[in-house]
Coordinates of C-alpha atoms and ligand atoms in Angstrom, one line a residue:
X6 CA 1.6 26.9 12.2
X7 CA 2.3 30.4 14.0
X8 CA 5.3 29.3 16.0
X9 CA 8.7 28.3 14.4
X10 CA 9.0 24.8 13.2
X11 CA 11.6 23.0 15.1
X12 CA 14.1 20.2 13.9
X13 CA 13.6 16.6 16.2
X14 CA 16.7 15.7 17.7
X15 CA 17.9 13.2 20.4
X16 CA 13.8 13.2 21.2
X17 CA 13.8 16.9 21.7
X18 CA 12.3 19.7 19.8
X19 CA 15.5 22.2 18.9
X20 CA 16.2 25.3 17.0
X21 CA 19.2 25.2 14.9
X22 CA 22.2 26.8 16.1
X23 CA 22.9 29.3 14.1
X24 CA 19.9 30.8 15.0
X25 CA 18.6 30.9 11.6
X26 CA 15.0 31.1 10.3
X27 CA 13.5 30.5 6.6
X28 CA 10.3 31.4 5.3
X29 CA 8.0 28.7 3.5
X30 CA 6.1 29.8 0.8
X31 CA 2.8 28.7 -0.4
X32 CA 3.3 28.0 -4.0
X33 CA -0.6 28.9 -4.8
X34 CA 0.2 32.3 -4.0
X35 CA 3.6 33.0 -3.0
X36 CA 2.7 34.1 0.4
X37 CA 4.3 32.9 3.5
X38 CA 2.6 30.0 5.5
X39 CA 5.2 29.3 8.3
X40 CA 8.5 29.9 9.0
X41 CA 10.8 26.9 10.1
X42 CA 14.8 26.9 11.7
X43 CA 17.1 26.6 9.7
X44 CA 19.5 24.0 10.0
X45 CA 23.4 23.1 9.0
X46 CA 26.4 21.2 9.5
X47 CA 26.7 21.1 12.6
X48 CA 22.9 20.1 13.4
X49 CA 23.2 17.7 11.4
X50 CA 26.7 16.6 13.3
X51 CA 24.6 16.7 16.8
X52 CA 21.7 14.2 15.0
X53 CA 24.0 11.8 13.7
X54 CA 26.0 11.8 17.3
X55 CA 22.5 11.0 19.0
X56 CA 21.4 8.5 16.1
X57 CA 25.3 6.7 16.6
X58 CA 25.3 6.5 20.5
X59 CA 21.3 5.3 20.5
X60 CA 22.4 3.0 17.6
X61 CA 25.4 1.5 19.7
X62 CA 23.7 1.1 22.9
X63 CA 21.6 -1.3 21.2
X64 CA 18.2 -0.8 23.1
X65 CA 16.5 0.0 19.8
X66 CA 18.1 -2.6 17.5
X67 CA 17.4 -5.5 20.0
X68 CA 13.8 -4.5 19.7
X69 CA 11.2 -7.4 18.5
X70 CA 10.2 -7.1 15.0
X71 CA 6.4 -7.0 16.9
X72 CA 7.3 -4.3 19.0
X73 CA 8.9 -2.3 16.0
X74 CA 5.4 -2.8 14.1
X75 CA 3.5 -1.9 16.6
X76 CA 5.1 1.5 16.8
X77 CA 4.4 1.3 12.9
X78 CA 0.8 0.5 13.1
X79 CA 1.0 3.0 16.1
X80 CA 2.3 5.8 13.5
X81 CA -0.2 4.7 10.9
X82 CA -3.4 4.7 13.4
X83 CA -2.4 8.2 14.3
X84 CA -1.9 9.8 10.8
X85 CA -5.5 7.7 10.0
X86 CA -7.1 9.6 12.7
X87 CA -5.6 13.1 10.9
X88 CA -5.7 12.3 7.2
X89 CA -8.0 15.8 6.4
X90 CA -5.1 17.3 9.0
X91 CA -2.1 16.2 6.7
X92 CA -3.9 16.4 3.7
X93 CA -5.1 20.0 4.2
X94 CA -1.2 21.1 5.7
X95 CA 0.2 19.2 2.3
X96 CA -2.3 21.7 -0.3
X97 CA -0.8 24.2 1.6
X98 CA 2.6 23.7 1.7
X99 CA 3.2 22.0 -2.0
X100 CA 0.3 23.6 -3.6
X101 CA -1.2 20.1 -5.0
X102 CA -4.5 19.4 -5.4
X103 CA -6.1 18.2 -1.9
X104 CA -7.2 15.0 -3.3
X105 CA -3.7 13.8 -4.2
X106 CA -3.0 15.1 -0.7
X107 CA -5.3 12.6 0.7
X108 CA -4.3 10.2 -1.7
X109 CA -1.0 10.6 -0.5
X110 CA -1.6 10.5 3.4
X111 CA -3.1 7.2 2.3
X112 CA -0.4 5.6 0.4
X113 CA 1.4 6.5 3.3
X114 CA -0.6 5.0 6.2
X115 CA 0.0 1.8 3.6
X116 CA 3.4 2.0 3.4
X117 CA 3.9 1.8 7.3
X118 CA 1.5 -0.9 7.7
X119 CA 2.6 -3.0 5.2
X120 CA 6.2 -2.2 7.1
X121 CA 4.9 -3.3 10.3
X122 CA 3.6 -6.6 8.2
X123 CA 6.3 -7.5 6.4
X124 CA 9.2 -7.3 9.7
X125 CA 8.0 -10.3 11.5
X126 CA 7.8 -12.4 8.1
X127 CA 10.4 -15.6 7.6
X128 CA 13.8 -13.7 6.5
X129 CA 17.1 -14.9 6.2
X130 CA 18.3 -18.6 4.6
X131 CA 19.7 -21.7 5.7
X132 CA 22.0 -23.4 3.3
X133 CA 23.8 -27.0 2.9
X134 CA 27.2 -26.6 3.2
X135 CA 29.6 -29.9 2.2
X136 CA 30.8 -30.6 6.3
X137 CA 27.8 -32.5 8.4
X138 CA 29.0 -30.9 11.2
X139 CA 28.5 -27.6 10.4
X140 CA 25.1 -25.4 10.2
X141 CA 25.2 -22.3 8.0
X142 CA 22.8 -19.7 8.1
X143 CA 22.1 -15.7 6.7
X144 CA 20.8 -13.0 8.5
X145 CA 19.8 -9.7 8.2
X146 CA 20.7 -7.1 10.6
X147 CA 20.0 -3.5 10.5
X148 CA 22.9 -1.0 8.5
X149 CA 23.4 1.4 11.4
X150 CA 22.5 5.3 11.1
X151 CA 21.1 6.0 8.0
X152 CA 21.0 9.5 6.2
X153 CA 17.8 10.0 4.2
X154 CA 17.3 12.6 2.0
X155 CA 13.8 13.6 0.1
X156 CA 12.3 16.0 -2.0
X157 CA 9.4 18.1 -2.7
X158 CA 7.1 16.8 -4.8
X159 CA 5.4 14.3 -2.2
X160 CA 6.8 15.0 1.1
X161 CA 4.7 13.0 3.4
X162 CA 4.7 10.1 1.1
X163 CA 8.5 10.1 0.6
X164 CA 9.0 10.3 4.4
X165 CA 6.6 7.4 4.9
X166 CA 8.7 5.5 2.4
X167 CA 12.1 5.9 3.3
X168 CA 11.2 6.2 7.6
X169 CA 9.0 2.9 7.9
X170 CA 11.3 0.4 6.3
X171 CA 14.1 1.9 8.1
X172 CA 13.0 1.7 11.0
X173 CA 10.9 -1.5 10.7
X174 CA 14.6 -3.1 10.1
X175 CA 16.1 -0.9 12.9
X176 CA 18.2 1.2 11.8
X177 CA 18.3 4.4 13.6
X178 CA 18.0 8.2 11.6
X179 CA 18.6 11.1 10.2
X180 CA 15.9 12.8 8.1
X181 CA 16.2 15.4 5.8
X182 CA 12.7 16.9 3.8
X183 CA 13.1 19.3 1.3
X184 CA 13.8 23.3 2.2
X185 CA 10.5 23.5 0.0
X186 CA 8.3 21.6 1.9
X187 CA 9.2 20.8 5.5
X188 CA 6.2 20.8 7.1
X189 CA 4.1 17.8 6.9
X190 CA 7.8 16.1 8.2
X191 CA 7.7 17.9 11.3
X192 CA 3.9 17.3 12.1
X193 CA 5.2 13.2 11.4
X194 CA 7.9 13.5 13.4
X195 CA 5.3 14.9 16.2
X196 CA 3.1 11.6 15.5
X197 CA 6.7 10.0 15.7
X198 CA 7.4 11.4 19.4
X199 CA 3.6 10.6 20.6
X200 CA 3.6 6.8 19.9
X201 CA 6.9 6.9 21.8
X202 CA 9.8 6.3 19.4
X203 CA 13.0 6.1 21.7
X204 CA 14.9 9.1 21.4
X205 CA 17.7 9.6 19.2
X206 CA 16.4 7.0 16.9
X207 CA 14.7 9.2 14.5
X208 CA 16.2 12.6 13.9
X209 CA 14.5 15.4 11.9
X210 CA 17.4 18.0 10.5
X211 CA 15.4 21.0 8.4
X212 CA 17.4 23.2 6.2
X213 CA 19.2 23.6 2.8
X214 CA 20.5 20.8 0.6
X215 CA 23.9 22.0 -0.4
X216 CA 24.5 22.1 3.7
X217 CA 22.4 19.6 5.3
X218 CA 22.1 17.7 2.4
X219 CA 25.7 17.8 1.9
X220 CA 26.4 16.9 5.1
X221 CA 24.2 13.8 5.5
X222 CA 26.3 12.9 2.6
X223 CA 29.1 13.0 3.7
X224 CA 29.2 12.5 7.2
X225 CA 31.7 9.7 8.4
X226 CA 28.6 8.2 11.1
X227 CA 26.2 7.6 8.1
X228 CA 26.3 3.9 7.1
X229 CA 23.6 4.2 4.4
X230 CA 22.0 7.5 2.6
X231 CA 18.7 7.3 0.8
X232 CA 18.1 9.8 -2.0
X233 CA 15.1 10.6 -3.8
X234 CA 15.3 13.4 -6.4
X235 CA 17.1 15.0 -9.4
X236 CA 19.8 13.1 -10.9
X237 CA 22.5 15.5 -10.9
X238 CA 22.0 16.1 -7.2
X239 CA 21.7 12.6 -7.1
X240 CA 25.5 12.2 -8.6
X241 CA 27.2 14.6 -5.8
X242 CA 25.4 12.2 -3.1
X243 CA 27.2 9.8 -4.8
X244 CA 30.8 11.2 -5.0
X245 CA 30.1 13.1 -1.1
X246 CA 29.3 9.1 0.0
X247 CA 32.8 7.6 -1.3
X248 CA 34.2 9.3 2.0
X249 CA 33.4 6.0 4.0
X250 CA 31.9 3.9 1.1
X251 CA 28.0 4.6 2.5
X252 CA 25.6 2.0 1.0
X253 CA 23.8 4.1 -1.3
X254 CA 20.2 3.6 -2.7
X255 CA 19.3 6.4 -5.2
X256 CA 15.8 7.5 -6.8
X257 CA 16.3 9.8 -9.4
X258 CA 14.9 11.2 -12.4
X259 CA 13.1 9.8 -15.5
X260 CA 11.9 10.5 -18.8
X261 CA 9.3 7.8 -19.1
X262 CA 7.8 5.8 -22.4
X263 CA 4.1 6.0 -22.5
X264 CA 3.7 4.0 -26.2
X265 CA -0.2 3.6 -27.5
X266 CA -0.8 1.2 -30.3
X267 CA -3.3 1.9 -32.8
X268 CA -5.3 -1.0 -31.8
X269 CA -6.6 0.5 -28.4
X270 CA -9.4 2.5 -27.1
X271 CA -8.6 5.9 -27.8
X272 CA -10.7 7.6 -25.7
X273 CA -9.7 5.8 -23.1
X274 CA -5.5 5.7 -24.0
X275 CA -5.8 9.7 -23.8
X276 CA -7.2 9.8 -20.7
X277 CA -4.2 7.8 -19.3
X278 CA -1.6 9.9 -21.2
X279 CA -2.9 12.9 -19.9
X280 CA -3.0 10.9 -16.1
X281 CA 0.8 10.2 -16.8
X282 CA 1.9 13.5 -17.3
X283 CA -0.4 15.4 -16.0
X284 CA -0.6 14.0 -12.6
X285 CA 1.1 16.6 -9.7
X286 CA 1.4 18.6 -12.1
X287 CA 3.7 16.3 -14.0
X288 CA 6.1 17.4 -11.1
X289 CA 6.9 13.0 -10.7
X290 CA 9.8 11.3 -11.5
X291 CA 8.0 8.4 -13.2
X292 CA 6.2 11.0 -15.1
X293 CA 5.2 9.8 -18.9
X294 CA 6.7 12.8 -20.4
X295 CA 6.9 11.1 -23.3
X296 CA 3.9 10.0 -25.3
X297 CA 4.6 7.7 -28.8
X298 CA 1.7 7.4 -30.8
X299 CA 1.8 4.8 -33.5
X300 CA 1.2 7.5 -37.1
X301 CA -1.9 5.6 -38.0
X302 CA -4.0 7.3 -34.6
X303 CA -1.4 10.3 -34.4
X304 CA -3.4 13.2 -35.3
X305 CA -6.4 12.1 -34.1
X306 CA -5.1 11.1 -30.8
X307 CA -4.0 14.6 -30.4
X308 CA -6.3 16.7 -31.5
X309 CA -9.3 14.9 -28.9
X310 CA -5.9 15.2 -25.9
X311 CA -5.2 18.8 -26.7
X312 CA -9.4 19.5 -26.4
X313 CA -9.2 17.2 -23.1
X314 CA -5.7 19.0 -21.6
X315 CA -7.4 22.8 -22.2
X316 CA -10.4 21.3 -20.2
X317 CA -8.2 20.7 -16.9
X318 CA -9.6 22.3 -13.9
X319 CA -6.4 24.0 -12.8
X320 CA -6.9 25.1 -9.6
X321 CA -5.9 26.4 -6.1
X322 CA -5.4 22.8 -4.8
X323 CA -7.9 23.8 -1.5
X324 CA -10.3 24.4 -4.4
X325 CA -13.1 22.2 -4.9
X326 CA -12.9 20.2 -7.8
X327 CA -9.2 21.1 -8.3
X328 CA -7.3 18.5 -11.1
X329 CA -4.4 20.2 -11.0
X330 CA -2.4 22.9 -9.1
X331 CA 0.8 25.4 -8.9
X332 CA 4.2 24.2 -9.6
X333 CA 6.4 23.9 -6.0
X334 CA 8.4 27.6 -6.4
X335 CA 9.0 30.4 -8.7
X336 CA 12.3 29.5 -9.7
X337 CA 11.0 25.5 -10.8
X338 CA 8.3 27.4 -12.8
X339 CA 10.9 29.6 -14.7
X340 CA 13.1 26.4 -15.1
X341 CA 9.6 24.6 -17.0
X342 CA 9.1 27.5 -18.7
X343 CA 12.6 28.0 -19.9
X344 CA 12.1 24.4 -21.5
X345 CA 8.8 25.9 -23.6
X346 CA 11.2 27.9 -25.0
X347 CA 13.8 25.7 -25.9
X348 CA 11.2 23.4 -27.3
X349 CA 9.6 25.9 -29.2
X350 CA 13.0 27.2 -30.4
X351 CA 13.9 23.3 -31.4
X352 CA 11.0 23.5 -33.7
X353 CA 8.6 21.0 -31.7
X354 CA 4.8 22.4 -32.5
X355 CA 3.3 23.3 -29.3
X356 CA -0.5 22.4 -29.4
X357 CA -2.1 23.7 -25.9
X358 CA -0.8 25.5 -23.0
X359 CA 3.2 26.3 -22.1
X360 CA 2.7 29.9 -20.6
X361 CA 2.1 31.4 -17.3
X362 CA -1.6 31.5 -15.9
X363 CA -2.2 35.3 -14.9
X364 CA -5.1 35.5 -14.4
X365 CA -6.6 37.5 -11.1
X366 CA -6.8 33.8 -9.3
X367 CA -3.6 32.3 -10.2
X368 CA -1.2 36.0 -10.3
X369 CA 1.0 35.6 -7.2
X370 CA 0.9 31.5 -7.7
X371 CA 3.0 29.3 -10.2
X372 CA 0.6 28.1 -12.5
X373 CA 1.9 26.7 -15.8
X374 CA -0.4 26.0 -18.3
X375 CA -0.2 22.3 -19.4
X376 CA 1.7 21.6 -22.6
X377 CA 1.8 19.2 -25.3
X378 CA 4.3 19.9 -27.8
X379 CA 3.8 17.4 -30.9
X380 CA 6.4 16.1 -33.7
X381 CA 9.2 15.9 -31.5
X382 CA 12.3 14.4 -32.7
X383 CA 14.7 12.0 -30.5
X384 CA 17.2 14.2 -29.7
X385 CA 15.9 17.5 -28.9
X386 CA 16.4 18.8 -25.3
X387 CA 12.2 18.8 -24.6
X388 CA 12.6 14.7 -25.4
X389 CA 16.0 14.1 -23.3
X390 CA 16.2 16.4 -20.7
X391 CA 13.6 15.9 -17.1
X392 CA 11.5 18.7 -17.3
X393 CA 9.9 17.7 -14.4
X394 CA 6.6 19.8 -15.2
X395 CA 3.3 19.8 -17.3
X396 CA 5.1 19.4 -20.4
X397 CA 4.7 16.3 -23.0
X398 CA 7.2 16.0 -25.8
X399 CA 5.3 13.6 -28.2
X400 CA 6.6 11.4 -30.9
X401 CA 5.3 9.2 -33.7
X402 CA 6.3 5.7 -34.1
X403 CA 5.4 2.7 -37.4
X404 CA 6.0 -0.1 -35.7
X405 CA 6.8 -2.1 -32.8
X406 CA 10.6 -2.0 -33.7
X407 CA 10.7 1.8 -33.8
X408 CA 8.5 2.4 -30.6
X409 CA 10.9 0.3 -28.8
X410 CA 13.9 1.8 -30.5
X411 CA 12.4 5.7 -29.2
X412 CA 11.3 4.4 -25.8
X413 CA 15.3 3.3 -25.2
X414 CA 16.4 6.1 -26.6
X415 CA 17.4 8.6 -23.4
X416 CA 19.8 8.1 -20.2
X417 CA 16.9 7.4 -18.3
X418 CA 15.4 4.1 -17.2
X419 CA 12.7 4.5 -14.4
X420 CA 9.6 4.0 -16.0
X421 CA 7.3 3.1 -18.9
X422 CA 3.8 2.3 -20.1
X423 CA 2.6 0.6 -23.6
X424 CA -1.4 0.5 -24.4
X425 CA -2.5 -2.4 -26.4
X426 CA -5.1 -4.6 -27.1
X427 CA -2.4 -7.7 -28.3
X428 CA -1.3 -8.7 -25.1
X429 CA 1.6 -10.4 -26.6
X430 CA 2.5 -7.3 -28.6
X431 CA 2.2 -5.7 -25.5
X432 CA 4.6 -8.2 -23.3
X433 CA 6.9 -8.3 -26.0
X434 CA 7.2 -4.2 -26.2
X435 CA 7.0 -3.7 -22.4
X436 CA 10.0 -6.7 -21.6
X437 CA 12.1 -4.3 -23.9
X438 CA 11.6 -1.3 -22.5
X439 CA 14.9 -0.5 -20.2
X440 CA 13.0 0.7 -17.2
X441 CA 12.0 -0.8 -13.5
X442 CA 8.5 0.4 -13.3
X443 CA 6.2 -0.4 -16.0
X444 CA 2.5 -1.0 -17.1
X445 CA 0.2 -2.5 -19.7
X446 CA -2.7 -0.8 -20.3
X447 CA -2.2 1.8 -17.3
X448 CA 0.1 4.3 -16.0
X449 CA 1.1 4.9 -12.3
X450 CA -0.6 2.7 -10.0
X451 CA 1.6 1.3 -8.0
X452 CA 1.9 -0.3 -4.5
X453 CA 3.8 -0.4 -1.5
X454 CA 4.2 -4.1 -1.9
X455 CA 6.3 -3.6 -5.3
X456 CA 10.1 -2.3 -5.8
X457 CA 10.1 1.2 -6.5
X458 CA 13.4 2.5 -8.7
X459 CA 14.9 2.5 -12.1
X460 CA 17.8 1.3 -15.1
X461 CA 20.1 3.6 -16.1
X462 CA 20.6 7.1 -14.9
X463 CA 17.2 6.7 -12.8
X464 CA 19.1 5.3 -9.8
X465 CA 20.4 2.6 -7.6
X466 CA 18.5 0.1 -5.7
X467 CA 14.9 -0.2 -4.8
X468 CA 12.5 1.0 -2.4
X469 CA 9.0 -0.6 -1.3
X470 CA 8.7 -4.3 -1.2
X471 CA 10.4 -6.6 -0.2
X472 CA 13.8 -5.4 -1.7
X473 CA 12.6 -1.8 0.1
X474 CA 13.6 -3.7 3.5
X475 CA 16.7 -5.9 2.2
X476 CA 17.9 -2.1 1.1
X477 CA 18.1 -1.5 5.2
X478 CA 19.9 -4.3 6.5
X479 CA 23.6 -6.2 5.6
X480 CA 23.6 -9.5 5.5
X481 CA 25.4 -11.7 7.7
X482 CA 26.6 -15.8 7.6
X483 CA 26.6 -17.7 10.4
X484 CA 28.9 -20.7 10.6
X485 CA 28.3 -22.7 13.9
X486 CA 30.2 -25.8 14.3
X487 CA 28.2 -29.0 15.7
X488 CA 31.3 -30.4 16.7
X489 CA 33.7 -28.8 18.6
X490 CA 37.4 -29.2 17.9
X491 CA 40.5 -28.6 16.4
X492 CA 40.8 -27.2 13.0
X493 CA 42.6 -29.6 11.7
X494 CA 45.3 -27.3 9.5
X495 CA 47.8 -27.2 11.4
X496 CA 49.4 -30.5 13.2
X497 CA 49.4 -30.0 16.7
X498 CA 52.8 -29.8 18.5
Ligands
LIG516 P1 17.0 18.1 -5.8 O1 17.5 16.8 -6.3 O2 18.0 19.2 -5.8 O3 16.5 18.0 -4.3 C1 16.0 16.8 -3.7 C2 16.6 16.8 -2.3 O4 18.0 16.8 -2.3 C3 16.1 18.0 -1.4 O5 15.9 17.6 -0.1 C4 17.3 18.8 -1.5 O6 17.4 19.8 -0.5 C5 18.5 17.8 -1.5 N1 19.7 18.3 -2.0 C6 20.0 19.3 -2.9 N2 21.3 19.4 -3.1 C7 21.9 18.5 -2.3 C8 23.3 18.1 -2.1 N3 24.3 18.7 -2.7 N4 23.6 17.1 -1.2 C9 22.6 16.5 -0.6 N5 21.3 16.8 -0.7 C10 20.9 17.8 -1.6 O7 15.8 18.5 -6.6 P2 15.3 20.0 -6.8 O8 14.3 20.3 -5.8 O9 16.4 21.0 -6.9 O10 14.8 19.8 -8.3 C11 15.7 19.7 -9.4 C12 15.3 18.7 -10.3 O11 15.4 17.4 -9.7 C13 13.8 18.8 -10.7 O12 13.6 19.7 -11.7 C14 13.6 17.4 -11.2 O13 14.0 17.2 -12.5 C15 14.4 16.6 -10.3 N6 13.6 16.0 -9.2 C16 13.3 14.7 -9.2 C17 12.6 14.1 -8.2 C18 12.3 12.7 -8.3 O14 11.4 12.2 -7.5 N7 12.9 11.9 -9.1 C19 12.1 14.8 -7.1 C20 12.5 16.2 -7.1 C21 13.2 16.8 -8.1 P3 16.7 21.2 -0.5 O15 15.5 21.1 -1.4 O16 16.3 21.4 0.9 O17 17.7 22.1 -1.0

């Protein structure tokens, strides 16, 4: 990308006012890949003001549901045609491996399609009310302008998630992508202008969070804001949306359960422990940071994961072959490595990994070796506290009762796994784990078709599915009276 990249407003490609540039960095080696304008307030102001008016006029919301999908299926043909494209522009930008990348563009090209799918589907109810002359109905109309918000660690997929039920429900928008990682938004909000979104419907706003962010937040226009990311930021969201009582939906942080009973595979139950953390560079919020091994497979368990986690091919993610890649930035390497410290300090025993990767290859980049710190106790900081890297804090566990006890034990709620042969055993322990995303015998599959969000301190709402859409529209009652006359309170005089 040699030229500056440009925020999408009002259907025109825009520099931010203030003039303002900021350098993106590759995270692989902390060199500069393109340098994008940097938005603020005011942008954001001037996108919400087009979103409103375009919202008001009414053009886009009285849109068919079929021609709404076929912009969606118009969006998803394009980024098919351009997944190596994306995929390549992703590596770059985030540093993950480039297949995730493609996975990703995939899972994306899903998510709009199954959008486009679901909008024309039966919606609404008709009820029985006690009066046989009057019909009662509900149904759904879009929010208004919505403020989304996303973060780094899958930037394509996150604005596939958030922009394609929004729209399919139409609801006009305000984007924001993470200061990190802006640039597979702008090249979809390119794909966005070709298949002839109306402008002022979407709105791409690039810059910082505390500004931007802030803004979209706060900003009296915004009927809804979206959130994906940490939980703290996800609390000031909250407070910043009380202004005009936004509808908030909120993805946020986890500190995920992945339990393994004695009575499963265990080559095969390490594999997927090492998938749950390990995966984007453990850098997800449904992450199984951590792992509770029943004490009769304990050591054994670790000692054949400790072999397997030194194995990882950790590489530049344009590599061939690469499993896993940099973390997103400097400063989110020092903040994982800052927790090896505490962990190490809180007397956990650290069996592989935990430092920075120096050699000539990985130098400039932000390559943490992956950690596995065993005999962790409840309530150190490495077993409460999102680390959001490749760090597992294990934990041993007797019984059932005591692997349910530890996977409850944290503020979080957003996801969980249990591994065991015993189906029952396994129904039982996964219907009491406190968390909205879980698995039996897997970890992290999941599907555009099922609600994506958490208990607890993970968040509010759901996206994907069904509920994904219901998050994008109020609901209206319709009371229509069959037959016309007085009301009958009041005696007519
Ligand atoms: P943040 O939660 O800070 O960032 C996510 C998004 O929110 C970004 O677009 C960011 O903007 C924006 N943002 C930041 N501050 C505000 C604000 N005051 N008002 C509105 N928007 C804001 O995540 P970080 O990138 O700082 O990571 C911090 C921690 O959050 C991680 O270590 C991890 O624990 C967690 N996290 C969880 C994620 C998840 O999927 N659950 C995803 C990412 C992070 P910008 O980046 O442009 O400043």
């Amino acid at each position: 990308m040699s030229e500056i990249g440009k925020m999408y407003i009002d259907g025109q490609w825009v520099l931010a006012k203030s003039g303002k540039t900021r350098d993106v960095i590759g995270p692989a080696d902390g060199q500069i890949v393109a340098a994008v304008t940097e938005g603020d307030k005011e942008d954001v102001i001037e996108a919400v003001a087009a979103a409103k008016a375009t919202f008001d006029k009414g053009d886009w919301r009285r849109t068919t549901p079929n021609e709404r999908a076929a912009l969606l299926h118009g969006i998803a043909d394009k980024l098919a045609a351009r997944i190596d494209e994306f995929a390549a522009l992703e590596t770059l930008n985030n540093g993950k491996p480039l297949r995730d990348s493609t996975y990703d563009v995939y899972d994306s090209i899903d998510c709009l399609r199954y959008y486009a799918g679901l909008i024309n589907k039966p919606s609404g109810q008709k009820y029985a009310v006690p009066n046989p002359d009057m019909e009662a109905m509900v149904v759904r109309e879009p929010i208004g302008v919505c403020g989304q918000i996303v973060p780094w660690n899958y930037p394509l997929m996150m604005a596939a998630w958030k922009l394609a039920p929004c729209l399919a429900a139409g609801n006009t928008v305000v984007f924001k992508p993470s200061e990190l990682t802006p640039l597979t938004a702008i090249k979809l909000f390119e794909i966005l202008e070709e298949v002839g979104i109306p402008a002022g419907v979407a709105n791409l706003v690039l810059g910082a969070g505390a500004t931007v962010g802030q803004e979209i937040a706060e900003n009296m226009d915004i009927e809804k804001v979206a959130f994906t990311g940490g939980t703290v930021t996800g609390r000031k969201i909250m407070t910043a949306a009380t202004g005009n009582l936004k509808n908030i939906s909120l993805e946020l942080g986890g500190k995920s359960p992945c339990i393994v009973f004695d009575d499963y595979d265990l080559e095969k139950a390490v594999d997927w422990a090492m998938f749950a953390i390990f995966c984007n560079q453990g850098q997800v919020c449904s992450a199984g940071s951590r792992l509770l091994l029943q004490d009769t497979i304990y050591d054994a368990f670790l000692e054949r994961m400790a072999e397997r986690t030194k194995r990882i091919r950790i590489a530049k993610g344009d590599a061939e072959g690469a499993e896993m890649g940099p973390l997103i930035s400097e400063a989110h390497m020092n903040k994982v490595l800052s927790y090896i410290e505490i962990g190490k300090e809180e007397g956990a025993r650290l069996l592989c990994g935990g430092y920075r990767m120096t050699e000539p290859e990985f130098a400039d980049g932000y390559f943490v070796a992956p950690a596995i710190f065993a005999d962790c106790t409840p309530d150190m900081r490495i077993v409460q506290e999102e680390i959001f890297g490749p760090v597992l804090a294990v934990q041993k566990f007797h019984d059932e009762e005591e692997a349910i006890f530890l996977a409850n034990h944290t503020a979080y709620g957003l996801a969980g796994g249990v591994f065991s042969n015993d189906l029952s055993r396994a129904m039982r322990v996964i219907k009491a784990v406190r968390a909205g995303i879980t698995w039996i015998n897997a970890y992290h599959p999941t599907y555009p078709e099922a609600p994506w969000g958490g208990y607890k301190q993970s968040g509010i709402g759901r996206e994907l599915g069904t509920f994904g859409l219901d998050e994008y529209t109020e609901i209206k009652q319709i009371n229509i009276n069959l037959a016309p006359g007085n009301s009958g309170w009041f005696e007519i005089r």
